XYZ file of C-alpha atoms in Angstrom:
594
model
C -26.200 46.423 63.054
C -25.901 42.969 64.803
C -22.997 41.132 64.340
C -24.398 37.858 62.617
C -22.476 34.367 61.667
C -23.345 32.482 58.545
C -23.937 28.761 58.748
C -21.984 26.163 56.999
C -25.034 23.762 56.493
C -27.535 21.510 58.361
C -24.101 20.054 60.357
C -22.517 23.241 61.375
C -22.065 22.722 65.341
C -23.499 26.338 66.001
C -27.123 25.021 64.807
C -29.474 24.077 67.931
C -31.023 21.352 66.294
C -34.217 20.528 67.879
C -35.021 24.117 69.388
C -37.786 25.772 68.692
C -39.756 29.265 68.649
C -38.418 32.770 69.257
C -35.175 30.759 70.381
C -35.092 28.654 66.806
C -35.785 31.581 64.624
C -32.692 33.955 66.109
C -30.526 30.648 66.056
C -31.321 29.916 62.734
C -30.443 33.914 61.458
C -27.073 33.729 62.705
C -27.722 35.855 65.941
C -27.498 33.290 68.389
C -24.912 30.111 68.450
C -25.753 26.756 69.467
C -24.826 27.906 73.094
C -26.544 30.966 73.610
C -29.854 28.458 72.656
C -29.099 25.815 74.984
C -27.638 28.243 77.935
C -30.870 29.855 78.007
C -33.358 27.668 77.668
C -31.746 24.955 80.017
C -31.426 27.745 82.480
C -35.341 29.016 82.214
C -36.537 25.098 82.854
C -34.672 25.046 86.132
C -36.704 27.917 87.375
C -39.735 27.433 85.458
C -39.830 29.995 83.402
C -41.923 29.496 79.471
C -41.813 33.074 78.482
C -39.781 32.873 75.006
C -38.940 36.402 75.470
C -37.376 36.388 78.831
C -35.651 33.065 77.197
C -34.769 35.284 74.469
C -33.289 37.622 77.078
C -31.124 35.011 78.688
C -29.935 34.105 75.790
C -28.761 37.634 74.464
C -26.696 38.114 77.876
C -24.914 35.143 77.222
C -24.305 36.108 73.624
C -23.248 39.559 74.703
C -20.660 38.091 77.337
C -19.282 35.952 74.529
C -18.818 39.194 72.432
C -16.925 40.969 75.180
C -20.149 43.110 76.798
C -21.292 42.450 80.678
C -24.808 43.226 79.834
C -27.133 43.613 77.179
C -30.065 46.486 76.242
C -32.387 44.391 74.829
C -34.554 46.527 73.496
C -32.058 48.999 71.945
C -30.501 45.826 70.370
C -33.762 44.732 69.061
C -34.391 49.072 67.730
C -31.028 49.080 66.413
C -31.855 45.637 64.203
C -31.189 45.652 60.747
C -34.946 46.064 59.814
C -34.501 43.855 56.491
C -33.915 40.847 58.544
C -37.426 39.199 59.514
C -37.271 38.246 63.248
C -39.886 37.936 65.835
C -38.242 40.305 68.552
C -40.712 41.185 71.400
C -42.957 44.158 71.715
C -40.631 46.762 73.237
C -42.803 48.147 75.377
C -43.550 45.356 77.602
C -40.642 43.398 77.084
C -38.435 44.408 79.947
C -41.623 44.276 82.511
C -42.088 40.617 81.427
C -38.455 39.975 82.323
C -38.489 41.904 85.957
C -41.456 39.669 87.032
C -38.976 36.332 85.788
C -38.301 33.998 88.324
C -35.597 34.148 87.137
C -34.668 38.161 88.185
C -36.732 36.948 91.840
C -34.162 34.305 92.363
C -31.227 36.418 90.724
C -30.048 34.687 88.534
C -30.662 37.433 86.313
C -29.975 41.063 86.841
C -31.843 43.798 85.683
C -30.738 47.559 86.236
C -31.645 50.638 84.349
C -32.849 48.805 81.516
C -29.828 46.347 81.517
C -29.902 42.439 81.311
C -27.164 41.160 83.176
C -25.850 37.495 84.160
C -25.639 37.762 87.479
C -21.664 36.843 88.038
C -21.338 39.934 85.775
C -23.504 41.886 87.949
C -22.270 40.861 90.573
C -18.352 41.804 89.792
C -18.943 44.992 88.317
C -20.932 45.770 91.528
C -18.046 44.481 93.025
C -15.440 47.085 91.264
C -17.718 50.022 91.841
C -17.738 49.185 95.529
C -13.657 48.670 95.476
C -13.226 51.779 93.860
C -15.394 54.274 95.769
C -13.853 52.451 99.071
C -10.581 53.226 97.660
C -11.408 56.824 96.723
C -12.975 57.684 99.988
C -10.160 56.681 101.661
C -7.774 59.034 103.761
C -4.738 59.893 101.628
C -1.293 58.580 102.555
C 0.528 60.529 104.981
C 2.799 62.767 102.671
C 6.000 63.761 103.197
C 7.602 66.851 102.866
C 5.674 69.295 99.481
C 8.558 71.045 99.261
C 11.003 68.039 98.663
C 8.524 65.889 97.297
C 8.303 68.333 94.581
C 12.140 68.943 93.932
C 12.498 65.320 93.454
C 9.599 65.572 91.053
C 11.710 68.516 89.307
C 14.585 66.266 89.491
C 13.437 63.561 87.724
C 11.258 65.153 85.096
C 12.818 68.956 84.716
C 11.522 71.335 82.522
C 8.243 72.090 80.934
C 9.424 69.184 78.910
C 8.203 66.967 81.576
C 5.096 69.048 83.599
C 2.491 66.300 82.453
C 4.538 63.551 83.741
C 5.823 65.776 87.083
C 2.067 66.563 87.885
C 1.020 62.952 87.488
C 3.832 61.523 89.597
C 3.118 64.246 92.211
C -0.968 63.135 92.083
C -0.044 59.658 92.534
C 2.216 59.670 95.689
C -0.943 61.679 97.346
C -3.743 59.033 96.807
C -3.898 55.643 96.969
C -5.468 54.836 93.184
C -4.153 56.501 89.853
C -5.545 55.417 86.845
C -2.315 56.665 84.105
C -3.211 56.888 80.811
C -1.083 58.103 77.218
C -1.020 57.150 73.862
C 2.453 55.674 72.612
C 5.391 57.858 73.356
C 4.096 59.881 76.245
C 5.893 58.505 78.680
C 3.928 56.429 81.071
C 6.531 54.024 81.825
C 8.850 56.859 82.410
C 6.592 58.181 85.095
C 6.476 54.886 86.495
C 9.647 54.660 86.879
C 10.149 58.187 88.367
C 7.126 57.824 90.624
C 8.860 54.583 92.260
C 12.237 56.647 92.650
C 10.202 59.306 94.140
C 8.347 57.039 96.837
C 11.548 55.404 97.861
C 13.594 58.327 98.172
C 10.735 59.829 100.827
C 9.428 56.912 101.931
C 12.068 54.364 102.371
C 12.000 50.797 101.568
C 8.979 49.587 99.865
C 7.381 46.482 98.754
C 6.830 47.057 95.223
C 4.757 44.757 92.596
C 4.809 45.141 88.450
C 2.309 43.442 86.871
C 0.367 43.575 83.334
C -1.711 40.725 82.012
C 0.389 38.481 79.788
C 4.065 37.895 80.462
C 5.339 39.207 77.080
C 3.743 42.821 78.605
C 5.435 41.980 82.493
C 8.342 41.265 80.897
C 8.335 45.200 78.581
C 7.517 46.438 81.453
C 9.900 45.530 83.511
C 12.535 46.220 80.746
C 11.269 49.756 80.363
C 11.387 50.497 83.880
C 15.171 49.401 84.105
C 15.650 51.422 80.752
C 14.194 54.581 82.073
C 16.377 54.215 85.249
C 19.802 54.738 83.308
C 18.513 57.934 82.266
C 21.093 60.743 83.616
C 18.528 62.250 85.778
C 18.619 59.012 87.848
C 21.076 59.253 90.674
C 22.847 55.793 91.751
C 20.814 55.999 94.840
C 17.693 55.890 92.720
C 18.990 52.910 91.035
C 19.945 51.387 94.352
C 16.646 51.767 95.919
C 15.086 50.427 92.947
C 17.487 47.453 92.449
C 15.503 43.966 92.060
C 12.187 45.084 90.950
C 10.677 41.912 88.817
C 7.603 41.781 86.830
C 4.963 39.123 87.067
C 1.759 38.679 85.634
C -1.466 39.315 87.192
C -2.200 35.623 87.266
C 1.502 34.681 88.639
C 0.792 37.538 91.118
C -2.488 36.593 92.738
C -1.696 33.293 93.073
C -3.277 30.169 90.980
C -5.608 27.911 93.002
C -5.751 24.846 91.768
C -9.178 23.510 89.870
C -10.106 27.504 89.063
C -10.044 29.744 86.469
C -11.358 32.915 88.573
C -10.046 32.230 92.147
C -6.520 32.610 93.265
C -4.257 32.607 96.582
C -5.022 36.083 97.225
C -8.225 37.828 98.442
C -10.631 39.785 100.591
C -8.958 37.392 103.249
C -5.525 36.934 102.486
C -4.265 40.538 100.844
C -1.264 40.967 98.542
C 1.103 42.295 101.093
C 2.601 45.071 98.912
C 3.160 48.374 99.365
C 3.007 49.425 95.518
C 1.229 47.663 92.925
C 1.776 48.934 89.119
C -0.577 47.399 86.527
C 0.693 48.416 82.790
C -1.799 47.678 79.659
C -5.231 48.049 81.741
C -7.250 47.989 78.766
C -6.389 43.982 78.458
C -7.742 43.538 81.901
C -11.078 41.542 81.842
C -13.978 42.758 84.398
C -13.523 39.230 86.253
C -9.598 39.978 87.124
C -10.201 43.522 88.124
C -12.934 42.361 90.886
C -10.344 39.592 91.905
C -7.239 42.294 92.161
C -9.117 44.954 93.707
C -10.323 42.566 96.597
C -7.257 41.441 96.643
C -5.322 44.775 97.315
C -4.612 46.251 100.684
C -6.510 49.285 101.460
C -3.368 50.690 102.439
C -1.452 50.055 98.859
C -0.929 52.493 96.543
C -2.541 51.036 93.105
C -1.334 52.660 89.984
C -3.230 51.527 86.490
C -1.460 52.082 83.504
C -3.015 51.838 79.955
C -3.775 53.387 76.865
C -7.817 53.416 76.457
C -7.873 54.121 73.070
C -6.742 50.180 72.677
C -8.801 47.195 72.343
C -10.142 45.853 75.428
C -9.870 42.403 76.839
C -10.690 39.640 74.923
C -13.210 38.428 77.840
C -16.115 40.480 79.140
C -15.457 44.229 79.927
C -14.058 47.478 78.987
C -12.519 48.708 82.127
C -9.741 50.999 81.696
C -12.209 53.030 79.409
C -15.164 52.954 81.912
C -12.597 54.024 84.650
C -11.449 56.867 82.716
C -14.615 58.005 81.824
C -16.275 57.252 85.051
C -13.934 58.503 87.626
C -13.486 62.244 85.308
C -16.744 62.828 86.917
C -16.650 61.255 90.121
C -13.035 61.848 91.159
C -11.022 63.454 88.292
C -7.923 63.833 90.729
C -7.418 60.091 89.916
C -6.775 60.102 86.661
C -3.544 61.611 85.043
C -3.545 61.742 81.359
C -0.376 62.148 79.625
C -0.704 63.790 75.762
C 2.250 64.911 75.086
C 4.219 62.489 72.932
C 8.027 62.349 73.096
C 9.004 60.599 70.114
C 9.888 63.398 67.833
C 9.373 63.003 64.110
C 7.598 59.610 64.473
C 5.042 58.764 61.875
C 3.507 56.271 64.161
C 2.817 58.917 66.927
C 1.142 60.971 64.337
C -0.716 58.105 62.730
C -2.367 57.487 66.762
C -3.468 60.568 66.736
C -5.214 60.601 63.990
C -7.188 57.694 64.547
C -7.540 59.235 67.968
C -9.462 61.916 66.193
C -10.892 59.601 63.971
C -8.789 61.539 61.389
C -9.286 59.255 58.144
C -7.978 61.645 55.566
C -5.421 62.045 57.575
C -4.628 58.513 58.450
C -4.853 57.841 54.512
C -1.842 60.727 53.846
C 0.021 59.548 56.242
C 0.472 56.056 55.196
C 0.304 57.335 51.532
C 3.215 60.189 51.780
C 6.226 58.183 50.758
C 7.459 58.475 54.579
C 10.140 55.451 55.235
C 8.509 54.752 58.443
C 4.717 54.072 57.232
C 2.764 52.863 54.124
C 0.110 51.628 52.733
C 0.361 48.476 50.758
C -2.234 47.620 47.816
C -2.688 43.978 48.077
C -3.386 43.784 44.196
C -0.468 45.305 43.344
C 2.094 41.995 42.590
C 5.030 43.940 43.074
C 4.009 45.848 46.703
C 2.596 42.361 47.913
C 6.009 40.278 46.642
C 8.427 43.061 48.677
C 5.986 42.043 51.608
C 6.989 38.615 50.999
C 10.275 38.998 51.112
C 10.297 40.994 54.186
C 8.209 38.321 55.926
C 10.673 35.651 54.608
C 13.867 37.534 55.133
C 12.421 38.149 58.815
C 11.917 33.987 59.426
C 15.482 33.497 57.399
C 16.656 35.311 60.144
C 15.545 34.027 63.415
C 16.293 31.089 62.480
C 19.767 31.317 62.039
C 19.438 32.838 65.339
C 17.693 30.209 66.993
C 20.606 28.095 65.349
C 23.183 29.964 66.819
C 24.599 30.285 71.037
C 22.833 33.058 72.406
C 18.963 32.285 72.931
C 18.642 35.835 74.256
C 20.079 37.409 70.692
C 17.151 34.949 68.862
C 14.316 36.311 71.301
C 15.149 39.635 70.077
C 15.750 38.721 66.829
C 12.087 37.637 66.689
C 10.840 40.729 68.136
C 12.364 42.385 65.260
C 9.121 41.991 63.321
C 5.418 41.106 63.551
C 3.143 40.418 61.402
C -0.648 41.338 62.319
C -3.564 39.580 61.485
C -7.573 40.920 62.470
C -9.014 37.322 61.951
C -7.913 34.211 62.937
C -9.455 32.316 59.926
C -9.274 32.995 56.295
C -7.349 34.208 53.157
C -6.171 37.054 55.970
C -5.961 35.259 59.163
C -3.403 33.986 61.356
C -3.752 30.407 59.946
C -3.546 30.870 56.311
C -0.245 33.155 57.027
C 1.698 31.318 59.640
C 1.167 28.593 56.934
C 2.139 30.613 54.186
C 5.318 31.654 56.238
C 6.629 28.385 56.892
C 6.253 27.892 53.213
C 8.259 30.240 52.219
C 10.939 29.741 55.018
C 11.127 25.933 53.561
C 11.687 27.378 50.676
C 14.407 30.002 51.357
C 16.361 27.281 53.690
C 15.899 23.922 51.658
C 14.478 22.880 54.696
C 10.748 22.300 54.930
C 9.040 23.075 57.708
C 6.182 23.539 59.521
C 3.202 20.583 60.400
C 2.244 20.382 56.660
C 5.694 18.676 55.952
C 5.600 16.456 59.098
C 7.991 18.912 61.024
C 5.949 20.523 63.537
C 8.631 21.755 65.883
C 11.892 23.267 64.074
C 14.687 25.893 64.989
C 13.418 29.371 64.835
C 9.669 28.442 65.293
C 8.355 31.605 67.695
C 5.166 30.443 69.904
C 2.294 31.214 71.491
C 1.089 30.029 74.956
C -2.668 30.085 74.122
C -3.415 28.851 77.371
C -2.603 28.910 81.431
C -0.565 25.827 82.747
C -0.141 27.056 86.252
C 2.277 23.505 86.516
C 4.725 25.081 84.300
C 3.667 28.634 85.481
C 2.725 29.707 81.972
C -0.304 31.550 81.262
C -2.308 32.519 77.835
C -0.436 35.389 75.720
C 3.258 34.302 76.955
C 4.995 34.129 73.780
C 8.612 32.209 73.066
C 11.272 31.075 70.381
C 12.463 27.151 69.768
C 16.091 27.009 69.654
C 18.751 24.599 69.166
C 20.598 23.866 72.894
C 23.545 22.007 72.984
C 23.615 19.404 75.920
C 27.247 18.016 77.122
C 25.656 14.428 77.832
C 22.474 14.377 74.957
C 23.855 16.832 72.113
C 22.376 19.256 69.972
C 18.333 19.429 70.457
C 15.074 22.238 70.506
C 14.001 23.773 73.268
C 11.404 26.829 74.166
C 13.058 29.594 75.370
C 9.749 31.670 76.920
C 10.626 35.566 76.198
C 9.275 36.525 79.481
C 12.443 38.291 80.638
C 13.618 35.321 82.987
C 14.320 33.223 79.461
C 12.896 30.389 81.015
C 13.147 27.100 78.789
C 10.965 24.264 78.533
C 11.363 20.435 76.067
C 9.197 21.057 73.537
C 6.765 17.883 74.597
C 6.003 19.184 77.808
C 4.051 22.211 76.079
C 0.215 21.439 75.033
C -1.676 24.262 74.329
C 0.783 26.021 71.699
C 0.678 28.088 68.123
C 3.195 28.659 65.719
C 3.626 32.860 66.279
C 4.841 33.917 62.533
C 1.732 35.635 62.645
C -0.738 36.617 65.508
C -3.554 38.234 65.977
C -4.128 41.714 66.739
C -5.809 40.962 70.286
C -2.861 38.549 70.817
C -0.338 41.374 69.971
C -1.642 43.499 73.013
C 1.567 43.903 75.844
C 4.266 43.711 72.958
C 6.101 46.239 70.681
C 8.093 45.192 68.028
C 10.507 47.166 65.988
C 8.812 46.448 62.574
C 4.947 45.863 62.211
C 3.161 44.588 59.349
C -0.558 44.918 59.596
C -2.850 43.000 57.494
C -6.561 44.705 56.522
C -9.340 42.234 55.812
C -11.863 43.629 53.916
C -14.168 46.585 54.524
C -17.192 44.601 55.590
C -15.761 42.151 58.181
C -16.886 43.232 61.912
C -13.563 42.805 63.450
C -12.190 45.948 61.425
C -12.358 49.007 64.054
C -10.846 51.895 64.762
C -9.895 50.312 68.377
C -7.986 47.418 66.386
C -6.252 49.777 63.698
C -5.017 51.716 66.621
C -3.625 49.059 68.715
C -1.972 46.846 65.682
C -0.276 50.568 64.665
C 0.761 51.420 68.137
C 2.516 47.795 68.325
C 5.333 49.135 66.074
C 8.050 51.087 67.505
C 9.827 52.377 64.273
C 8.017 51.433 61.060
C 4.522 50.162 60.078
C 3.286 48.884 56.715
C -0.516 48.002 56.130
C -1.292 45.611 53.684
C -4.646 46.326 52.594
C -7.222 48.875 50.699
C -8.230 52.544 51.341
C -11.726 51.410 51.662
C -10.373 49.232 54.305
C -8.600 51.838 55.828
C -11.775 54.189 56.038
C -13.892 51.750 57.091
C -11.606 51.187 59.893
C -11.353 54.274 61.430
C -15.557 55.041 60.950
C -16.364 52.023 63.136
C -16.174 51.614 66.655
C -16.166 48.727 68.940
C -19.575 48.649 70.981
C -19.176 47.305 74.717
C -22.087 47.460 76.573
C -21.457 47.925 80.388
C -22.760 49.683 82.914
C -19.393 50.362 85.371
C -18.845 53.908 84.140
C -22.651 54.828 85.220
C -22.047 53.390 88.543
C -18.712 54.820 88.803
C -20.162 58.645 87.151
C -23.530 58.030 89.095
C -25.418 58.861 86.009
C-alpha cells in the first residue's frame, strides 16, 4: 500500500499547479508532493528527456529518498498499488528498458541496478560503503597479543557463563578491525564497550580512543554508561586509570564541520581521523550519507566498533544501515558481527515487552501491558479516569522541573527532566507533539498560577526543556541535542534564563542566541532515539496512520528504563506490531552478494 497525503484544497503548497500528464495525475492522488513533480521534470528538460515514465521514475526516487529509502523498485511499487486507486502507471514490462536507454542513466544522473532506480549521490554512497567495508574486511587483522592473557582479561572482566556473549564479542573485536555490536535493551552492549576498551589498553598500551553516536543527548549516555560500567568491582584502578578522560562527541563534532556544507567535514579520504579506536553507539540513527563520510574518513588501521540495536527505527534521512550491515555481513563475514541476546535486567517488563515485539508477539505484547504489572500498561484513551491520572503525571512531571530549573543546581534540573518523556508518533494532530507540548504548558500554567508557554506571550520560562532541531556548527550544536532553561543568578545582572544543553559538558547558552528551537514536553518518537528516560509515556495514534510500526513501538518502549504506559487502543496496539517499516536499499545485496 503506498503511503498517500491528502490535500487541503486548490492552495495546499504540495499541489504542482501547472503540471501535467502521468506527472499531474500521481501529484494530484497524493503520491507525489509538489517537489517530487518539479525535481523530476526540471531534471528530465536539462537532459532532454520527454518520456513521462522515466519522468515518473525520477520522480519516485526522489519521493522514496524523502521517505527514508535510497532507491526505488518501480515496478514492484506500481504491482504492489492499491488497485482501487485509478492511476496511469506504465506497462511493467517495458518500463525499466525505457528508463536504461534515458539520457538520463547515459549521463548518470540516474542509476539503475538490478531493477533499482537510484539518484545517483545515493548510488554513489552506498557504492561507497560497500567498497569501505569489504576494504576493511579484507584487511590483515591487528597484530594480537598474547591468547592466553587476552582471554584472562576477557574472564576478568566478564566472568562466568553470566557474561560468555559479551566475553566472546569483546574477544572478536580486539582481533579485527570492524565489529558491528548489536543487543536489544539490557544486554549489555555498553558494558562490553567498556570492557573491550579496558581490554585493549591493558595489552596494548595507550590508545587514542573516540566515542561517538549521532545526537549529543546519545554521546553524552554513552559516555555516562561507559564511566558507569567502569566502577563495576571487576574493574581494577588500573583499568580506570587507563581509561581516565574518555569524552564523547557526536559524529558531526567528530568529523569536523566545514563551513557552507551539510555533507562535507574536516575529515576524509585525505585527512583521516587520527584515532586508534572509534566506538559508534545507536547505528541504526546513522543516515547512509554519514556512514560513507565516516568510513572514508577512518584509518585503515583503526579499530571501528558499531553499536546499535537494529530492531529500532532507522535514521530519519535516507538509509537503513545498521540493519543492512547485520544482515549483509552474516553472509559475507559473520565473524563481524557479535550479537548479544541475553538480557540482564532481571524481572523487567520492558525487556520482555522487546521481545515480544521482536517476535512480533502481539498477544503477548497485549498481556503484558494488560497484566496489572506496576512497570507497564495500557491506557484506554476513552476512559476519563485512565486519561486524567495521565494528566496528572504529565503535570506533576512539568511541576517538577520547574522548581528544579528554579532552584541552584542546573545539573539536578537536567535530570529532573529526564525523569519522564512523553512520546508522540506524529508531529501534527490531536496526538502529536504540537497539540501536547501545548496542552502541557497549559496545564503547568495552571498548576503554578503562572502561564506559560507562546500562547500566553511567554515563550521562554524556567523549566522549559528544548530541542535543538537543527546544526549551528557556531555554537557547536547539532539537530537532536536536547536542554533545560533555568534560572542563573549573575553577581553583576541578577537572576535570568539560560539553556543549560544536557550534553554531559552542561554547556549554557542566553536564550536569544538559539534559533532553531522546540519546546521538548513532548517529542517525537524519531527524536527520542539516543535517550532513556526513567518513565516513558507513549502515545498511539490511531490504527490507520502509516507512522504506527512495529519499528516505532519498539524504540518508544525501549526508551524507558523502569516503567512504560501507552496511551492508546488494542487495535492500535495490534496494528502496531503487524506492520513493518519498508526501506528499500540495496547495501545488504552488495554487502551479501546476492
Amino acid at each position: 500500500m503506498i503511503e498517500l497525503w491528502e490535500s487541503d484544497g486548490p492552495a495546499d503548497a504540495r499541489l504542482a499547479r501547472g503540471a501535467g500528464g502521468m506527472l499531474a495525475a500521481f501529484n494530484e492522488a497524493g503520491v507525489l508532493t509538489a517537489a517530487d513533480v518539479h525535481v523530476a521534470t526540471r531534471t528530465a528538460e536539462l537532459a532532454g528527456e520527454p518520456d513521462e515514465s522515466v519522468r515518473l521514475a525520477v520522480a519516485l526516487a526522489v519521493r522514496a529518498a524523502r521517505h527514508g529509502s535510497v532507491c526505488v523498485d518501480p515496478v514492484a511499487l506500481a504491482a504492489s498499488a492499491d488497485t482501487a486507486l485509478p492511476l496511469p502507471w506504465p506497462a511493467a514490462e517495458d518500463w525499466l528498458d525505457r528508463v536504461a536507454s534515458s539520457p538520463l542513466v547515459r549521463s548518470s544522473v540516474l542509476r539503475l541496478e538490478s531493477g533499482l532506480v537510484y539518484l545517483d549521490r545515493y548510488w554513489r554512497e552506498e557504492q561507497q560503503v560497500h567498497d569501505d567495508l569489504v576494504a576493511r574486511l579484507s584487511t590483515t587483522a591487528p597484530a594480537a597479543a598474547d591468547p592466553a592473557a587476552l582471554a584472562a582479561t576477557a574472564e576478568r572482566l566478564f566472568p562466568g557463563e553470566g557474561y560468555a556473549e559479551q566475553r566472546a564479542a569483546v574477544l572478536a573485536a580486539a582481533g579485527q578491525w570492524t565489529t558491528v555490536l548489536t543487543g536489544g535493551p539490557g544486554t549489555g552492549k555498553t558494558t562490553a564497550v567498556a570492557g573491550l576498551l579496558a581490554l585493549l589498553t591493558e595489552h596494548e598500551g595507550p590508545l587514542r580512543i573516540a566515542l561517538t553516536a549521532p545526537t549529543g543527548k546519545a554521546a553524552a549516555r554513552l559516555q555516562e554508561a561507559v564511566e558507569e560500567v567502569q566502577q563495576q568491582d571487576r574493574f581494577t584502578d588500573d583499568d580506570r586509570v587507563r581509561l581516565a578522560g574518555l569524552s564523547a562527541s557526536t559524529l558531526h563534532r567528530l568529523l569536523g564541520w566545514r563551513s557552507g556544507s551539510r555533507t562535507r567535514f574536516k575529515h576524509h579520504r585525505g585527512n583521516r581521523l587520527p584515532h586508534d579506536v572509534i566506538v559508534v553507539d545507536e547505528t541504526s540513527m546513522v543516515s547512509l550519507t554519514m556512514m560513507a563520510r565516516l568510513l572514508e574518513a577512518v584509518r585503515p588501521e583503526t579499530r571501528l566498533i558499531l553499536v546499535g540495536d537494529p530492531d529500532q527505527l532507522a535514521s530519519v534521512e535516507a538509509g537503513a544501515v545498521l540493519s543492512d550491515l547485520v544482515r549483509g555481513l552474516a553472509v559475507r563475514a559473520p565473524q563481524a558481527v557479535a550479537a548479544l541476546r541475553t538480557n540482564h535486567r532481571f524481572g523487567s517488563t520492558i525487556g520482555e515487552l522487546a521481545q515480544a515485539l521482536r517476535d512480533a508477539d502481539a498477544d503477548r505484547v497485549v498481556t503484558l501491558l494488560t497484566s496489572g504489572r506496576a512497570d507497564a500498561s495500557l491506557v484506554d484513551p476513552t476512559d476519563p479516569a485512565a486519561t486524567a491520572a495521565v494528566r496528572k503525571r504529565l503535570t506533576d512531571h512539568a511541576v517538577a522541573v520547574r522548581a528544579a530549573a528554579i532552584g541552584t543546581d542546573p545539573a539536578a534540573a537536567v535530570r529532573a527532566a529526564d525523569g519522564h518523556r512523553l512520546l508522540c508518533a506524529h508531529r501534527e494532530g490531536p496526538w502529536g507533539v504540537a497539540h501536547w507540548n501545548h496542552q502541557v504548558e497549559r496545564w503547568l500554567g495552571e498548576a503554578t498560577g503562572s502561564p506559560v508557554g507562546a500562547a500566553w506571550g511567554h515563550e521562554w520560562y524556567a523549566g522549559r526543556p528544548v530541542l535543538v532541531t537543527a546544526n549551528d556548527y557556531g555554537l557547536g550544536l547539532f539537530n537532536g541535542d536536547t536542554g533545560l532553561t533555568v534560572v542563573d543568578t549573575d553577581p553583576e545582572q541578577g537572576e535570568r534564563l539560560r539553556v543549560v544543553m544536557a550534553d554531559g559538558r552542561l554547556t549554557s547558552f542566553a536564550p536569544s542566541r538559539l534559533g532553531d528551537i522546540e519546546t521538548l514536553h513532548a517529542m517525537t518518537v524519531h527524536k527520542s532515539q539516543g535517550s532513556q528516560a526513567a518513565d516513558v509515556t507513549v502515545l498511539l495514534p490511531d490504527p490507520d496512520s502509516p507512522l504506527l510500526t512495529r519499528e516505532l513501538f519498539y524504540t518508544a518502549v525501549t526508551r524507558a528504563q523502569q516503567s512504560v504506559r501507552v496511551v492508546g487502543s488494542e487495535a492500535a496496539v495490534r496494528a502496531a506490531v503487524a506492520t513493518t517499516a519498508q526501506r528499500a536499499t540495496g547495501l545488504r545485496q552488495r554487502l551479501s552478494g546476492t
